[in-house]
JSON list of C-alpha atoms in Angstrom, two decimals:
[
{"chain": "N", "resi": 1, "resn": "GLN", "atom": "CA", "xyz": [0.00, 0.00, 0.00]},
{"chain": "N", "resi": 2, "resn": "LYS", "atom": "CA", "xyz": [1.38, 3.42, -0.97]},
{"chain": "N", "resi": 3, "resn": "THR", "atom": "CA", "xyz": [1.63, 6.41, 1.34]},
{"chain": "N", "resi": 4, "resn": "ALA", "atom": "CA", "xyz": [0.22, 9.83, 0.46]},
{"chain": "N", "resi": 5, "resn": "TYR", "atom": "CA", "xyz": [3.79, 10.96, -0.31]},
{"chain": "N", "resi": 6, "resn": "GLU", "atom": "CA", "xyz": [4.07, 8.28, -2.99]},
{"chain": "N", "resi": 7, "resn": "ILE", "atom": "CA", "xyz": [0.67, 9.03, -4.54]},
{"chain": "N", "resi": 8, "resn": "CYS", "atom": "CA", "xyz": [0.90, 12.79, -4.92]},
{"chain": "N", "resi": 9, "resn": "ALA", "atom": "CA", "xyz": [3.66, 15.40, -4.80]},
{"chain": "N", "resi": 10, "resn": "CYS", "atom": "CA", "xyz": [3.63, 18.15, -2.18]},
{"chain": "N", "resi": 11, "resn": "LEU", "atom": "CA", "xyz": [0.92, 20.84, -2.30]},
{"chain": "N", "resi": 12, "resn": "VAL", "atom": "CA", "xyz": [0.79, 24.12, -0.39]},
{"chain": "N", "resi": 13, "resn": "GLY", "atom": "CA", "xyz": [-1.12, 27.31, 0.41]},
{"chain": "N", "resi": 14, "resn": "SER", "atom": "CA", "xyz": [-0.80, 30.51, 2.42]},
{"chain": "N", "resi": 15, "resn": "GLU", "atom": "CA", "xyz": [-2.90, 32.84, 4.54]},
{"chain": "N", "resi": 16, "resn": "MET", "atom": "CA", "xyz": [-2.82, 36.53, 5.46]},
{"chain": "N", "resi": 17, "resn": "CYS", "atom": "CA", "xyz": [-4.60, 38.38, 8.27]},
{"chain": "N", "resi": 18, "resn": "ILE", "atom": "CA", "xyz": [-5.47, 42.06, 7.95]},
{"chain": "N", "resi": 19, "resn": "ARG", "atom": "CA", "xyz": [-7.22, 43.38, 11.05]},
{"chain": "N", "resi": 20, "resn": "ASP", "atom": "CA", "xyz": [-10.13, 40.95, 11.52]},
{"chain": "N", "resi": 21, "resn": "SER", "atom": "CA", "xyz": [-10.03, 39.43, 8.01]},
{"chain": "N", "resi": 22, "resn": "TYR", "atom": "CA", "xyz": [-8.47, 36.02, 7.46]},
{"chain": "N", "resi": 23, "resn": "GLU", "atom": "CA", "xyz": [-7.51, 35.63, 3.79]},
{"chain": "N", "resi": 24, "resn": "THR", "atom": "CA", "xyz": [-6.92, 32.11, 2.49]},
{"chain": "N", "resi": 25, "resn": "ILE", "atom": "CA", "xyz": [-4.71, 32.96, -0.47]},
{"chain": "N", "resi": 26, "resn": "GLY", "atom": "CA", "xyz": [-4.28, 29.40, -1.70]},
{"chain": "N", "resi": 27, "resn": "GLY", "atom": "CA", "xyz": [-1.42, 28.13, -3.79]},
{"chain": "N", "resi": 28, "resn": "ASP", "atom": "CA", "xyz": [-1.24, 25.02, -5.93]},
{"chain": "N", "resi": 29, "resn": "ALA", "atom": "CA", "xyz": [-1.65, 21.27, -6.10]},
{"chain": "N", "resi": 30, "resn": "GLY", "atom": "CA", "xyz": [1.16, 18.80, -6.56]},
{"chain": "N", "resi": 31, "resn": "ALA", "atom": "CA", "xyz": [1.22, 16.45, -9.55]},
{"chain": "N", "resi": 32, "resn": "GLY", "atom": "CA", "xyz": [0.32, 12.76, -9.37]},
{"chain": "N", "resi": 33, "resn": "PRO", "atom": "CA", "xyz": [0.95, 9.57, -11.31]},
{"chain": "N", "resi": 34, "resn": "THR", "atom": "CA", "xyz": [-1.51, 10.50, -14.10]},
{"chain": "N", "resi": 35, "resn": "TRP", "atom": "CA", "xyz": [-2.10, 14.24, -13.75]},
{"chain": "N", "resi": 36, "resn": "ASN", "atom": "CA", "xyz": [-0.47, 17.68, -13.71]},
{"chain": "N", "resi": 37, "resn": "GLY", "atom": "CA", "xyz": [-0.97, 19.72, -10.57]},
{"chain": "N", "resi": 38, "resn": "ALA", "atom": "CA", "xyz": [-3.53, 22.53, -10.59]},
{"chain": "N", "resi": 39, "resn": "SER", "atom": "CA", "xyz": [-2.33, 26.14, -10.38]},
{"chain": "N", "resi": 40, "resn": "GLY", "atom": "CA", "xyz": [-3.75, 28.85, -8.13]},
{"chain": "N", "resi": 41, "resn": "VAL", "atom": "CA", "xyz": [-6.09, 26.71, -6.03]},
{"chain": "N", "resi": 42, "resn": "GLN", "atom": "CA", "xyz": [-6.87, 26.29, -2.35]},
{"chain": "N", "resi": 43, "resn": "VAL", "atom": "CA", "xyz": [-5.91, 22.73, -1.41]},
{"chain": "N", "resi": 44, "resn": "HIS", "atom": "CA", "xyz": [-5.24, 22.59, 2.31]},
{"chain": "N", "resi": 45, "resn": "MET", "atom": "CA", "xyz": [-8.32, 24.19, 3.87]},
{"chain": "N", "resi": 46, "resn": "THR", "atom": "CA", "xyz": [-12.00, 23.48, 3.37]},
{"chain": "N", "resi": 47, "resn": "ASN", "atom": "CA", "xyz": [-15.06, 25.71, 3.48]},
{"chain": "N", "resi": 48, "resn": "THR", "atom": "CA", "xyz": [-13.01, 28.84, 2.78]},
{"chain": "N", "resi": 49, "resn": "LYS", "atom": "CA", "xyz": [-12.73, 31.34, -0.01]},
{"chain": "N", "resi": 50, "resn": "ILE", "atom": "CA", "xyz": [-10.69, 34.41, -0.68]},
{"chain": "N", "resi": 51, "resn": "THR", "atom": "CA", "xyz": [-12.33, 37.82, -0.33]},
{"chain": "N", "resi": 52, "resn": "ASP", "atom": "CA", "xyz": [-13.17, 39.54, -3.61]},
{"chain": "N", "resi": 53, "resn": "PRO", "atom": "CA", "xyz": [-10.72, 42.39, -4.36]},
{"chain": "N", "resi": 54, "resn": "GLU", "atom": "CA", "xyz": [-13.52, 44.97, -4.35]},
{"chain": "N", "resi": 55, "resn": "THR", "atom": "CA", "xyz": [-14.75, 43.85, -0.93]},
{"chain": "N", "resi": 56, "resn": "LEU", "atom": "CA", "xyz": [-11.22, 43.70, 0.50]},
{"chain": "N", "resi": 57, "resn": "GLU", "atom": "CA", "xyz": [-10.48, 47.26, -0.66]},
{"chain": "N", "resi": 58, "resn": "ARG", "atom": "CA", "xyz": [-13.87, 48.57, 0.56]},
{"chain": "N", "resi": 59, "resn": "ARG", "atom": "CA", "xyz": [-13.62, 46.99, 4.04]},
{"chain": "N", "resi": 60, "resn": "PHE", "atom": "CA", "xyz": [-9.98, 47.78, 4.75]},
{"chain": "N", "resi": 61, "resn": "ASP", "atom": "CA", "xyz": [-7.55, 50.58, 4.01]},
{"chain": "N", "resi": 62, "resn": "VAL", "atom": "CA", "xyz": [-5.70, 48.56, 1.35]},
{"chain": "N", "resi": 63, "resn": "LEU", "atom": "CA", "xyz": [-5.25, 48.31, -2.41]},
{"chain": "N", "resi": 64, "resn": "LEU", "atom": "CA", "xyz": [-4.74, 44.97, -4.13]},
{"chain": "N", "resi": 65, "resn": "ARG", "atom": "CA", "xyz": [-1.83, 45.80, -6.46]},
{"chain": "N", "resi": 66, "resn": "SER", "atom": "CA", "xyz": [-1.42, 42.34, -7.98]},
{"chain": "N", "resi": 67, "resn": "PHE", "atom": "CA", "xyz": [-3.04, 38.91, -7.87]},
{"chain": "N", "resi": 68, "resn": "GLU", "atom": "CA", "xyz": [-1.65, 36.48, -10.42]},
{"chain": "N", "resi": 69, "resn": "ILE", "atom": "CA", "xyz": [-0.35, 32.99, -11.14]},
{"chain": "N", "resi": 70, "resn": "ARG", "atom": "CA", "xyz": [3.36, 32.65, -10.24]},
{"chain": "N", "resi": 71, "resn": "ARG", "atom": "CA", "xyz": [4.40, 31.18, -13.61]},
{"chain": "N", "resi": 72, "resn": "GLY", "atom": "CA", "xyz": [7.19, 28.58, -13.58]},
{"chain": "N", "resi": 73, "resn": "SER", "atom": "CA", "xyz": [6.98, 27.84, -9.84]},
{"chain": "N", "resi": 74, "resn": "GLY", "atom": "CA", "xyz": [5.67, 24.27, -10.23]},
{"chain": "N", "resi": 75, "resn": "GLY", "atom": "CA", "xyz": [8.17, 21.41, -10.16]},
{"chain": "N", "resi": 76, "resn": "ASP", "atom": "CA", "xyz": [9.27, 19.65, -13.36]},
{"chain": "N", "resi": 77, "resn": "GLY", "atom": "CA", "xyz": [8.44, 16.03, -14.07]},
{"chain": "N", "resi": 78, "resn": "LYS", "atom": "CA", "xyz": [6.54, 13.73, -16.34]},
{"chain": "N", "resi": 79, "resn": "TYR", "atom": "CA", "xyz": [3.60, 15.57, -14.75]},
{"chain": "N", "resi": 80, "resn": "THR", "atom": "CA", "xyz": [4.34, 19.12, -13.61]},
{"chain": "N", "resi": 81, "resn": "GLY", "atom": "CA", "xyz": [3.39, 20.62, -10.30]},
{"chain": "N", "resi": 82, "resn": "GLY", "atom": "CA", "xyz": [0.86, 23.45, -10.23]},
{"chain": "N", "resi": 83, "resn": "ASP", "atom": "CA", "xyz": [2.09, 27.04, -10.13]},
{"chain": "N", "resi": 84, "resn": "GLY", "atom": "CA", "xyz": [1.62, 29.09, -6.98]},
{"chain": "N", "resi": 85, "resn": "LEU", "atom": "CA", "xyz": [0.14, 32.57, -6.65]},
{"chain": "N", "resi": 86, "resn": "ARG", "atom": "CA", "xyz": [1.47, 36.09, -6.15]},
{"chain": "N", "resi": 87, "resn": "ARG", "atom": "CA", "xyz": [-0.58, 38.62, -4.18]},
{"chain": "N", "resi": 88, "resn": "VAL", "atom": "CA", "xyz": [0.66, 42.17, -3.49]},
{"chain": "N", "resi": 89, "resn": "VAL", "atom": "CA", "xyz": [-1.30, 44.28, -1.02]},
{"chain": "N", "resi": 90, "resn": "GLU", "atom": "CA", "xyz": [-0.57, 47.99, -0.46]},
{"chain": "N", "resi": 91, "resn": "PHE", "atom": "CA", "xyz": [-1.60, 49.50, 2.87]},
{"chain": "N", "resi": 92, "resn": "LEU", "atom": "CA", "xyz": [-3.22, 52.94, 2.91]},
{"chain": "N", "resi": 93, "resn": "ALA", "atom": "CA", "xyz": [-3.11, 53.41, 6.70]},
{"chain": "N", "resi": 94, "resn": "PRO", "atom": "CA", "xyz": [-1.04, 52.09, 9.63]},
{"chain": "N", "resi": 95, "resn": "MET", "atom": "CA", "xyz": [-2.12, 48.64, 10.85]},
{"chain": "N", "resi": 96, "resn": "THR", "atom": "CA", "xyz": [-0.85, 45.17, 11.75]},
{"chain": "N", "resi": 97, "resn": "ALA", "atom": "CA", "xyz": [-0.70, 42.43, 9.12]},
{"chain": "N", "resi": 98, "resn": "SER", "atom": "CA", "xyz": [0.16, 38.77, 9.65]},
{"chain": "N", "resi": 99, "resn": "VAL", "atom": "CA", "xyz": [1.27, 36.13, 7.18]},
{"chain": "N", "resi": 100, "resn": "LEU", "atom": "CA", "xyz": [0.87, 32.40, 7.91]},
{"chain": "N", "resi": 101, "resn": "SER", "atom": "CA", "xyz": [2.67, 30.31, 5.34]},
{"chain": "N", "resi": 102, "resn": "GLU", "atom": "CA", "xyz": [4.84, 27.27, 4.80]},
{"chain": "N", "resi": 103, "resn": "ARG", "atom": "CA", "xyz": [7.55, 26.08, 2.41]},
{"chain": "N", "resi": 104, "resn": "ARG", "atom": "CA", "xyz": [9.66, 29.23, 2.61]},
{"chain": "N", "resi": 105, "resn": "SER", "atom": "CA", "xyz": [12.78, 27.36, 3.79]},
{"chain": "N", "resi": 106, "resn": "LEU", "atom": "CA", "xyz": [12.19, 23.90, 2.32]},
{"chain": "N", "resi": 107, "resn": "ALA", "atom": "CA", "xyz": [10.82, 23.43, -1.19]},
{"chain": "N", "resi": 108, "resn": "PRO", "atom": "CA", "xyz": [7.63, 21.41, -1.79]},
{"chain": "N", "resi": 109, "resn": "ARG", "atom": "CA", "xyz": [8.96, 17.97, -2.65]},
{"chain": "N", "resi": 110, "resn": "GLY", "atom": "CA", "xyz": [8.44, 16.23, -5.95]},
{"chain": "N", "resi": 111, "resn": "ALA", "atom": "CA", "xyz": [7.55, 12.53, -6.00]},
{"chain": "N", "resi": 112, "resn": "ALA", "atom": "CA", "xyz": [8.77, 9.50, -7.96]},
{"chain": "N", "resi": 113, "resn": "GLY", "atom": "CA", "xyz": [11.66, 11.44, -9.49]},
{"chain": "N", "resi": 114, "resn": "GLY", "atom": "CA", "xyz": [9.72, 14.66, -10.10]},
{"chain": "N", "resi": 115, "resn": "GLY", "atom": "CA", "xyz": [11.33, 18.02, -9.34]},
{"chain": "N", "resi": 116, "resn": "ASP", "atom": "CA", "xyz": [10.63, 20.15, -6.30]},
{"chain": "N", "resi": 117, "resn": "GLY", "atom": "CA", "xyz": [8.38, 23.17, -6.61]},
{"chain": "N", "resi": 118, "resn": "ALA", "atom": "CA", "xyz": [9.82, 26.66, -6.03]},
{"chain": "N", "resi": 119, "resn": "ARG", "atom": "CA", "xyz": [9.97, 27.84, -2.43]},
{"chain": "N", "resi": 120, "resn": "GLY", "atom": "CA", "xyz": [7.59, 30.59, -1.39]},
{"chain": "N", "resi": 121, "resn": "LEU", "atom": "CA", "xyz": [8.66, 34.13, -0.58]},
{"chain": "N", "resi": 122, "resn": "ASN", "atom": "CA", "xyz": [7.13, 36.84, 1.60]},
{"chain": "N", "resi": 123, "resn": "LEU", "atom": "CA", "xyz": [8.47, 40.37, 1.12]},
{"chain": "N", "resi": 124, "resn": "LEU", "atom": "CA", "xyz": [7.67, 43.58, 2.94]},
{"chain": "N", "resi": 125, "resn": "HIS", "atom": "CA", "xyz": [8.35, 46.58, 0.71]},
{"chain": "N", "resi": 126, "resn": "ARG", "atom": "CA", "xyz": [8.51, 49.68, 2.90]},
{"chain": "N", "resi": 127, "resn": "ALA", "atom": "CA", "xyz": [7.41, 53.02, 1.43]},
{"chain": "N", "resi": 128, "resn": "ASP", "atom": "CA", "xyz": [10.93, 54.38, 2.06]},
{"chain": "N", "resi": 129, "resn": "GLY", "atom": "CA", "xyz": [12.42, 51.80, -0.35]},
{"chain": "N", "resi": 130, "resn": "LEU", "atom": "CA", "xyz": [13.62, 49.21, 2.20]},
{"chain": "N", "resi": 131, "resn": "THR", "atom": "CA", "xyz": [12.65, 45.59, 1.38]},
{"chain": "N", "resi": 132, "resn": "VAL", "atom": "CA", "xyz": [12.49, 43.02, 4.19]},
{"chain": "N", "resi": 133, "resn": "ASN", "atom": "CA", "xyz": [12.44, 39.25, 3.58]},
{"chain": "N", "resi": 134, "resn": "MET", "atom": "CA", "xyz": [9.72, 38.09, 5.98]},
{"chain": "N", "resi": 135, "resn": "THR", "atom": "CA", "xyz": [9.66, 34.68, 7.62]},
{"chain": "N", "resi": 136, "resn": "GLY", "atom": "CA", "xyz": [6.92, 32.19, 6.84]},
{"chain": "N", "resi": 137, "resn": "ASN", "atom": "CA", "xyz": [4.86, 33.12, 9.88]},
{"chain": "N", "resi": 138, "resn": "MET", "atom": "CA", "xyz": [5.18, 36.73, 10.95]},
{"chain": "N", "resi": 139, "resn": "SER", "atom": "CA", "xyz": [3.21, 39.76, 12.12]},
{"chain": "N", "resi": 140, "resn": "VAL", "atom": "CA", "xyz": [4.38, 43.24, 11.15]},
{"chain": "N", "resi": 141, "resn": "SER", "atom": "CA", "xyz": [3.33, 46.82, 11.74]},
{"chain": "N", "resi": 142, "resn": "VAL", "atom": "CA", "xyz": [2.84, 48.52, 8.40]},
{"chain": "N", "resi": 143, "resn": "ASP", "atom": "CA", "xyz": [2.46, 52.17, 7.44]},
{"chain": "N", "resi": 144, "resn": "ALA", "atom": "CA", "xyz": [0.67, 53.87, 4.57]},
{"chain": "N", "resi": 145, "resn": "GLY", "atom": "CA", "xyz": [2.52, 53.08, 1.33]},
{"chain": "N", "resi": 146, "resn": "ASP", "atom": "CA", "xyz": [4.04, 49.80, 2.57]},
{"chain": "N", "resi": 147, "resn": "CYS", "atom": "CA", "xyz": [3.30, 46.63, 0.53]},
{"chain": "N", "resi": 148, "resn": "ILE", "atom": "CA", "xyz": [3.36, 42.94, 1.39]},
{"chain": "N", "resi": 149, "resn": "ASP", "atom": "CA", "xyz": [4.24, 40.69, -1.54]},
{"chain": "N", "resi": 150, "resn": "ILE", "atom": "CA", "xyz": [3.25, 37.06, -0.92]},
{"chain": "N", "resi": 151, "resn": "GLN", "atom": "CA", "xyz": [4.56, 34.53, -3.44]},
{"chain": "N", "resi": 152, "resn": "THR", "atom": "CA", "xyz": [3.20, 31.08, -2.69]},
{"chain": "N", "resi": 153, "resn": "PRO", "atom": "CA", "xyz": [5.29, 27.99, -3.51]},
{"chain": "N", "resi": 154, "resn": "GLY", "atom": "CA", "xyz": [4.78, 25.79, -6.56]},
{"chain": "N", "resi": 155, "resn": "GLY", "atom": "CA", "xyz": [3.67, 22.18, -6.24]},
{"chain": "N", "resi": 156, "resn": "GLY", "atom": "CA", "xyz": [6.06, 19.30, -6.66]},
{"chain": "N", "resi": 157, "resn": "GLY", "atom": "CA", "xyz": [6.31, 17.46, -9.97]},
{"chain": "N", "resi": 158, "resn": "TYR", "atom": "CA", "xyz": [5.69, 13.73, -10.39]},
{"chain": "N", "resi": 159, "resn": "GLY", "atom": "CA", "xyz": [7.87, 11.27, -12.29]},
{"chain": "N", "resi": 160, "resn": "ALA", "atom": "CA", "xyz": [11.16, 11.80, -14.05]},
{"chain": "N", "resi": 161, "resn": "VAL", "atom": "CA", "xyz": [11.17, 13.75, -17.29]},
{"chain": "N", "resi": 162, "resn": "GLU", "atom": "CA", "xyz": [11.72, 11.20, -20.04]},
{"chain": "N", "resi": 163, "resn": "GLU", "atom": "CA", "xyz": [14.59, 11.65, -22.43]},
{"chain": "N", "resi": 164, "resn": "GLU", "atom": "CA", "xyz": [13.59, 11.82, -26.08]}
]
């Protein structure tokens, strides 16, 4: 009998808290023995959804500067891992923001010879030009003009790439 690690490559997601809002940003799905991983999906939490950009900006003093697929972040393999997401939030007023994320130090593992997905990255871009590499799980005080750039990891690939 196979373990989950042998059936499917690693999958990941990330979350962000702004005041009393808990954002499940999502990430990707790892590849499996007969499928490519899905990109930009929520795979590790159930009964959750991300807040619409319009609602997020109306409820909080923030602007959503970017929300896109992180192209090329999925691991290589016979079946490729899904690509993660990139979400950049600009703060319009001082507040506290928290990021809860994994796979910033260790890459999401591939399976059965597949390549690892890209590690995630959390950056705090201060309005004065300073950029801080945030840890995976961190709370920070932000000021107007500061941005948090969350780049979720890619999923692991499955199976070795066959030579032609």
